[in-house]
Coordinates of C-alpha atoms in Angstrom, one line a residue:
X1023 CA -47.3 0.5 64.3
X1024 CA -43.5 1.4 63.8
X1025 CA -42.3 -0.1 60.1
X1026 CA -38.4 -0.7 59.6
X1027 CA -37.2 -1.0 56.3
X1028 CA -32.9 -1.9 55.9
X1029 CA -31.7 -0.8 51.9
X1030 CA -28.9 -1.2 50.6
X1031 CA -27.0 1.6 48.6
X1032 CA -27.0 0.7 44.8
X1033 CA -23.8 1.6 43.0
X1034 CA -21.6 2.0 46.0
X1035 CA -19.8 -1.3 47.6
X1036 CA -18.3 1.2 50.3
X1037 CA -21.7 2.4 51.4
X1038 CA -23.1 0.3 54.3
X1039 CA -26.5 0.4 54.7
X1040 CA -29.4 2.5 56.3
X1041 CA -32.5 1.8 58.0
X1042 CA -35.8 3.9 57.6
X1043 CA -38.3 4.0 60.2
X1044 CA -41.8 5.0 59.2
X1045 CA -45.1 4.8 61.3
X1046 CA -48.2 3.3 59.7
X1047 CA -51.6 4.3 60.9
X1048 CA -54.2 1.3 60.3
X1049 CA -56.9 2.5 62.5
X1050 CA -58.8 5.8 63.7
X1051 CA -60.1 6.4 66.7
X1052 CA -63.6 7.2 65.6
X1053 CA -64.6 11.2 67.2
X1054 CA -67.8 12.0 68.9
X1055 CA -67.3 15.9 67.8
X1056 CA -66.9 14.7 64.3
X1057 CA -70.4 15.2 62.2
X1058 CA -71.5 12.7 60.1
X1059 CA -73.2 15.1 58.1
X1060 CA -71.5 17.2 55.2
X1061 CA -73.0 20.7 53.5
X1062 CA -73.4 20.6 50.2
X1063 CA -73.9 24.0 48.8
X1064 CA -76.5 25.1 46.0
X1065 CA -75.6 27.8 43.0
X1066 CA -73.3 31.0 44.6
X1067 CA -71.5 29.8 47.8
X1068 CA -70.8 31.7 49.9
X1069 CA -69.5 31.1 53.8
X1070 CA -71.1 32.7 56.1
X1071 CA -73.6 32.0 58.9
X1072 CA -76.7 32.9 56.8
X1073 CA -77.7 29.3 55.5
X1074 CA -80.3 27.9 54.9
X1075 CA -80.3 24.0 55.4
X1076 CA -82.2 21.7 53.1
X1077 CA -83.3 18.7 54.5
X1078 CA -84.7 15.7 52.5
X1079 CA -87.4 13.3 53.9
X1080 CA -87.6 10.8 51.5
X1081 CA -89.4 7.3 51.0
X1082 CA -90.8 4.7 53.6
X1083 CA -90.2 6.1 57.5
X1084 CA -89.4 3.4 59.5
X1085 CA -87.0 3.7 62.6
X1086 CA -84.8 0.8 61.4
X1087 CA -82.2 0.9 58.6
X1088 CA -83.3 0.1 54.8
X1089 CA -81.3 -3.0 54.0
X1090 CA -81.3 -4.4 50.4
X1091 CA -79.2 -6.9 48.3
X1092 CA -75.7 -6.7 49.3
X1093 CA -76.2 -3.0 50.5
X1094 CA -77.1 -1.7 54.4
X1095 CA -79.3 1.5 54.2
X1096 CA -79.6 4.1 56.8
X1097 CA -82.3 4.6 59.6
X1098 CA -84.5 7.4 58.3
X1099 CA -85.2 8.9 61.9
X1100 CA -81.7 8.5 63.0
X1101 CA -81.1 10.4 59.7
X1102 CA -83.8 13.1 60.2
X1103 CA -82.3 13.9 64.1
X1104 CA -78.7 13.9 62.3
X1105 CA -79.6 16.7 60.3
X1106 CA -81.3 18.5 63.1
X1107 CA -78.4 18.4 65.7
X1108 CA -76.4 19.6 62.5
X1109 CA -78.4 22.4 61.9
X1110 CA -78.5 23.3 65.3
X1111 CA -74.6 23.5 65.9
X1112 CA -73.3 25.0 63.1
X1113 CA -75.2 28.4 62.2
X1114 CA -78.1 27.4 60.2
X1115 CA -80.6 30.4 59.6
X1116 CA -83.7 28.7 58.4
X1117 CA -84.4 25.1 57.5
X1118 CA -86.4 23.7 55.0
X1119 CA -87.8 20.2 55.1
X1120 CA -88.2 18.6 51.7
X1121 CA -90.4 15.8 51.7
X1122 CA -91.2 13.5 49.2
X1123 CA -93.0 10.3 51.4
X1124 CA -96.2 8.0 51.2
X1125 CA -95.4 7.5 54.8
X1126 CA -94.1 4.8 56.9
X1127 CA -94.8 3.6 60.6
X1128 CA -97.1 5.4 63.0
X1129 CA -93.9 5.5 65.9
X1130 CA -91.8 6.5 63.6
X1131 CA -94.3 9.4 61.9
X1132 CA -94.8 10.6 65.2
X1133 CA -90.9 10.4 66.2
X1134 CA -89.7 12.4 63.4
X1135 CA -92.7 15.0 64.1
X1136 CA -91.7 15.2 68.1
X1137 CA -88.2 15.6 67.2
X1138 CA -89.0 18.9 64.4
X1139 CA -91.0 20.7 67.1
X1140 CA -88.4 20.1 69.7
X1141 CA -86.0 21.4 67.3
X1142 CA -87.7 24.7 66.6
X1143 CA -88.5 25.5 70.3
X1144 CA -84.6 24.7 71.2
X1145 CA -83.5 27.0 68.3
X1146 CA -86.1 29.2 67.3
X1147 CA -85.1 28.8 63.7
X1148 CA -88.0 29.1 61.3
X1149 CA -89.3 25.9 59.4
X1150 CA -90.5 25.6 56.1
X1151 CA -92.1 21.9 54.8
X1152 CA -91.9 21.0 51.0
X1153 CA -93.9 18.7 49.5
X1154 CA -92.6 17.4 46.7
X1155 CA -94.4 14.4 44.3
X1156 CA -96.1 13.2 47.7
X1157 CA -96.7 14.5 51.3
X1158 CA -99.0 11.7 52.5
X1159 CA -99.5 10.2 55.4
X1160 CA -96.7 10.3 57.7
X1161 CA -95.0 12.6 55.2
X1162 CA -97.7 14.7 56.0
X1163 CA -97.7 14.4 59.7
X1164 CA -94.1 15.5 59.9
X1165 CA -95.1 18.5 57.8
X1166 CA -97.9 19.7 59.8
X1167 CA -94.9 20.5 62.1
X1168 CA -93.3 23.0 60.0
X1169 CA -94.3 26.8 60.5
X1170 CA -94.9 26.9 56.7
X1171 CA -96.2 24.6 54.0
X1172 CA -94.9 24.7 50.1
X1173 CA -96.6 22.2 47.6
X1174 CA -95.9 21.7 44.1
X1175 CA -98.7 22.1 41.9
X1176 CA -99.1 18.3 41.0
X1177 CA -98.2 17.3 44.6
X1178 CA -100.3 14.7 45.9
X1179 CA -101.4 15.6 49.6
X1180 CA -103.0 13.6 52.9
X1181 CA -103.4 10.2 52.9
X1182 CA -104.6 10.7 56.9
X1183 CA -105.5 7.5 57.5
X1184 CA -103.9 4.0 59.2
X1185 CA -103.5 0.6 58.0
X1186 CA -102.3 -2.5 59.6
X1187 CA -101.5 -5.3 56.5
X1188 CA -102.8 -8.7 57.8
X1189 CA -102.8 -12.0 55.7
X1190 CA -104.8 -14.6 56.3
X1191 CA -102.2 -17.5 55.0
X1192 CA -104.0 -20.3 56.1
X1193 CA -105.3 -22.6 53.3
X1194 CA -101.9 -21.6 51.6
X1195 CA -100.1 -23.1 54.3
X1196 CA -102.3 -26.5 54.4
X1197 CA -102.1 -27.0 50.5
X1198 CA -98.2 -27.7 52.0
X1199 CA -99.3 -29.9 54.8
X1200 CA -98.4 -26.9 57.2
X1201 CA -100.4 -26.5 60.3
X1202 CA -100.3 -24.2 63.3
X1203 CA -99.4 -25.4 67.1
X1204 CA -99.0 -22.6 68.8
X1205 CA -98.8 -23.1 72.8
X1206 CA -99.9 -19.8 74.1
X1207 CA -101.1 -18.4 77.7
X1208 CA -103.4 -15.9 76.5
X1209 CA -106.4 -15.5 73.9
X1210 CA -105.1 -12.7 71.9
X1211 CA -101.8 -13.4 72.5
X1212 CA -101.4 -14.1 68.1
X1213 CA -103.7 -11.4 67.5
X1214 CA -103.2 -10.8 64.0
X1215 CA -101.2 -13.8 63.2
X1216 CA -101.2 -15.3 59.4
X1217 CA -102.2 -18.7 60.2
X1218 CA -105.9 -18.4 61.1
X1219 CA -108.9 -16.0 60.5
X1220 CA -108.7 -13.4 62.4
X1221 CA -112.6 -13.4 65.4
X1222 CA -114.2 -10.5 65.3
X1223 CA -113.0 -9.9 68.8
X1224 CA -109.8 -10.0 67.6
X1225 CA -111.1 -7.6 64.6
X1226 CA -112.5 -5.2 66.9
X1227 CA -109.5 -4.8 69.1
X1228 CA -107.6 -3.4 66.5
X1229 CA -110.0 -1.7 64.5
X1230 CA -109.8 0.4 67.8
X1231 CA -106.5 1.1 68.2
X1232 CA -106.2 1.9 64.5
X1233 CA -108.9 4.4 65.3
X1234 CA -107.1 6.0 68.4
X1235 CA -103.9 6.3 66.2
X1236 CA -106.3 8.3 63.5
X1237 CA -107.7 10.7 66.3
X1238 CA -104.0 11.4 67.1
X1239 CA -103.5 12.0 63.0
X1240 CA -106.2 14.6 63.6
X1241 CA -105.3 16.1 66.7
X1242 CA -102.0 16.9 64.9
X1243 CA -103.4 18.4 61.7
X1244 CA -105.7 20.6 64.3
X1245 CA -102.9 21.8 66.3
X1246 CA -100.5 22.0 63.6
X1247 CA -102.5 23.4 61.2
X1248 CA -104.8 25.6 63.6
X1249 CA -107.9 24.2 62.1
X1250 CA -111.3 22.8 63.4
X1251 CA -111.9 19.2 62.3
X1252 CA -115.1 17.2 62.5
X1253 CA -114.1 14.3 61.7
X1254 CA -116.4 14.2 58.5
X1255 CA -114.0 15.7 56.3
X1256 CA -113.8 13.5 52.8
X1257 CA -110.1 14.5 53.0
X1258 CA -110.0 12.5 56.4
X1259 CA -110.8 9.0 55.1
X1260 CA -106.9 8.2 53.9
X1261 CA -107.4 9.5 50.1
X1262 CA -104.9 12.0 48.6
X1263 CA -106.1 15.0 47.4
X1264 CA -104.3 17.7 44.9
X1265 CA -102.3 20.4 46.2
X1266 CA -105.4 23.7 45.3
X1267 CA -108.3 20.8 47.0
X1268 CA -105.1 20.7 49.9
X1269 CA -104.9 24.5 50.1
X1270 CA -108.8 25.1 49.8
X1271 CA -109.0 22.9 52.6
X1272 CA -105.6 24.7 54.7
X1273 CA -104.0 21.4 54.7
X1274 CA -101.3 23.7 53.2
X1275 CA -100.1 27.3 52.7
X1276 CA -98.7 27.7 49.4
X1277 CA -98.4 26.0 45.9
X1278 CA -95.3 26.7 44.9
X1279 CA -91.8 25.2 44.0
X1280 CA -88.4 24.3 46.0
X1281 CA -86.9 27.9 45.0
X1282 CA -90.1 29.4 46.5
X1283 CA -89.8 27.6 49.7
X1284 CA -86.3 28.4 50.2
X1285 CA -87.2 32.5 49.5
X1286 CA -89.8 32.1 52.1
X1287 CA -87.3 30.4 54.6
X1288 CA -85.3 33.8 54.2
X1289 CA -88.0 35.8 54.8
X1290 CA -88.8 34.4 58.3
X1291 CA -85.1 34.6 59.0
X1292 CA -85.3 38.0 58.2
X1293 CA -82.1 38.2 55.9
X1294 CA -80.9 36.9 53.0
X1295 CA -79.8 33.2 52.7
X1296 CA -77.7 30.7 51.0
X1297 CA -79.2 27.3 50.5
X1298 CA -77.1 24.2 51.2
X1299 CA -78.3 20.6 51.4
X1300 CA -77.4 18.6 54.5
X1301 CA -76.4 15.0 53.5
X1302 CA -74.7 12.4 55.3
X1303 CA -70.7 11.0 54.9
X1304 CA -70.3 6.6 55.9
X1305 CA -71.4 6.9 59.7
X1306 CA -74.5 4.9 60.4
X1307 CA -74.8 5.5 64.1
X1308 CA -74.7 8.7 65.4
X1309 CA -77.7 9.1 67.7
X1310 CA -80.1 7.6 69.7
X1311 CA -82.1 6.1 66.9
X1312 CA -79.1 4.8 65.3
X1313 CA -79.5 0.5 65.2
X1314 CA -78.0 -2.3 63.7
X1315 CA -80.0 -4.2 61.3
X1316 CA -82.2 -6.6 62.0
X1317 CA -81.7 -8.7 59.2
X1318 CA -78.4 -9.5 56.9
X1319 CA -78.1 -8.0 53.8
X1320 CA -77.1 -10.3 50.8
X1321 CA -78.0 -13.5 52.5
X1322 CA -79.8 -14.9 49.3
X1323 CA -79.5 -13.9 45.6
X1324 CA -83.1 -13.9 45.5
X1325 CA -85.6 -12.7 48.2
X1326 CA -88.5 -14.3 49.2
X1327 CA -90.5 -12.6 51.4
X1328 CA -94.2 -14.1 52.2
X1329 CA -96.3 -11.2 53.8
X1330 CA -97.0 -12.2 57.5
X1331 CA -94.3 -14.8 57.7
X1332 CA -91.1 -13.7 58.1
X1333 CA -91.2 -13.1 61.7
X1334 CA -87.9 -10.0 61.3
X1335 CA -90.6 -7.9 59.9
X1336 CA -93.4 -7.6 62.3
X1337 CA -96.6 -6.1 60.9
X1338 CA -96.9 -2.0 62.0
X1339 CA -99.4 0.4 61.8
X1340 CA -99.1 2.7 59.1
X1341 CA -99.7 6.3 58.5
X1342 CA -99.4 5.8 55.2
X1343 CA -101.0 6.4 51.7
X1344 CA -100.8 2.6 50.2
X1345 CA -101.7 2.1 46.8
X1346 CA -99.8 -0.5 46.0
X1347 CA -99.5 -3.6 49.1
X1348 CA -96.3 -4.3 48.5
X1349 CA -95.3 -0.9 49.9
X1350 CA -95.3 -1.9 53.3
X1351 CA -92.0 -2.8 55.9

């Protein structure tokens, strides 16, 4: 846009006046080359191609963005494959993944998991996992992906189990003259839904495909981990263990700390590296997991979100460690 400004010269009556011109750029045109993620470089910098890139896993993994009063969060796995394709492009040596997760979604768990081995057999750059306060669950999933796993001494590991969160909300909902009329074409069609028991059919069906989503948990720990599993491990029923029960039972490799993890990561590059941490500028969208919320943030002062109702948040299964219910999407 092309700005044109006519002054008058103060302190002159001879002078006529003179026009300035000046452009004003109001808009970019956004840059697919440009990253979205930014280095941010930890104790002696130096630059050079021998990093080694820290990248944080941390809190509920879904494959939506986190949205919360008057604030849009970002999509964990479109985050996670950010950071990859980063480290990829740019010269990274080694990578260590810090985690610090309960766990989130089983599609997501597994997403983030698919997309670290991909990375490593594109690249060939060693992996290293920490666990920081918690490596449950999916936390854990993902990590049995790394070729090396760190845990802190007080780390609380596993949680290799699934949940699905179900309510039954239906003499709630007729203490306020609510009742259900659904029109449906097909029995299981509201399988699961908060308005009536659930049959034991309905109970059954997904008791099984909770169980087939377990026997992938443990598929992945055996070929991640390079371990037998029976299936009567106590470790196997969703509890978290400490990190010396984890290592006694090769669920890890090492108790150690973030600076430990980082020296290994050098060592299976082979040369000595400078850690950076990989975080992310504004962009939301950068790759194929990249979506627009679902739900608008700042709608109401006050939330009120009744556990099976609010048909935006569909109940998932979970590879997750769940103490606490309301820790759930």
């Amino acid at each position: 846009m092309l700005i044109s400004l006519t002054l008058a010269s103060g302190g002159c009556n001879s002078c006529a006046p003179f026009t300035v011109r000046t452009r004003v750029v109001n808009e970019t045109t956004p840059s697919k080359d440009m990253s979205p993620i930014s280095e941010m470089p930890i104790g002696p910098y130096f630059d050079c191609d021998n990093r080694v890139a820290i990248i944080d896993v941390d809190g509920l993994l879904l494959n939506q963005n986190m949205t919360g009063f008057m604030s849009v969060g970002t999509n964990p796995v479109a985050d996670f494959r950010a950071k990859l394709d980063y480290a990829s492009r740019h010269g990274i040596r080694a990578v260590v993944v810090r985690i610090n997760s309960s766990g989130g979604s089983v599609t997501a768990s597994d997403i983030m998991w698919r997309e670290l081995n991909a990375f490593k057999a594109r690249t060939e750059i060693p992996v290293v996992a920490c666990l920081m306060d918690v490596g449950a669950g999916g936390g854990y999933y993902l990590a049995t992906a790394a070729d090396h796993i760190v845990a802190h001494p007080t780390t609380l590991v596993g949680g290799v189990g699934v949940i699905l969160n179900l309510y039954d909300m239906e003499k709630q909902l007729e203490n306020f003259n609510i009742f259900s009329q659904s029109i449906k074409a097909g029995e299981n069609t509201d399988l699961g839904t908060p308005v009536e028991p659930i049959s034991e059919e309905g109970e059954a069906i997904l008791q099984s495909i909770a169980d087939k989503m377990k026997h992938r948990f443990h598929d992945v720990i055996s070929s991640g981990r390079g371990i037998a599993l029976s299936g009567d491990e106590s470790f196997l029923d969703g509890r978290v263990i400490t990190s010396d029960e984890a290592l006694a039972a090769n669920l890890i490799d090492t108790i150690g700390y973030l600076d430990d993890a980082i020296e290994l990561a050098s060592q299976l590059s082979s040369c000595k590296l400078t850690p950076v941490v990989l975080h992310r500028c504004d962009d939301v969208v950068q790759t194929a997991y990249g979506i627009s919320p679902n739900n608008p943030s700042g709608s109401s002062i006050i939330s009120l979100d009744i556990p099976g109702i609010k048909r935006s948040k569909l109940p998932l299964f979970l590879y997750i460690w769940q103490p606490d219910p309301t820790i759930e999407p």
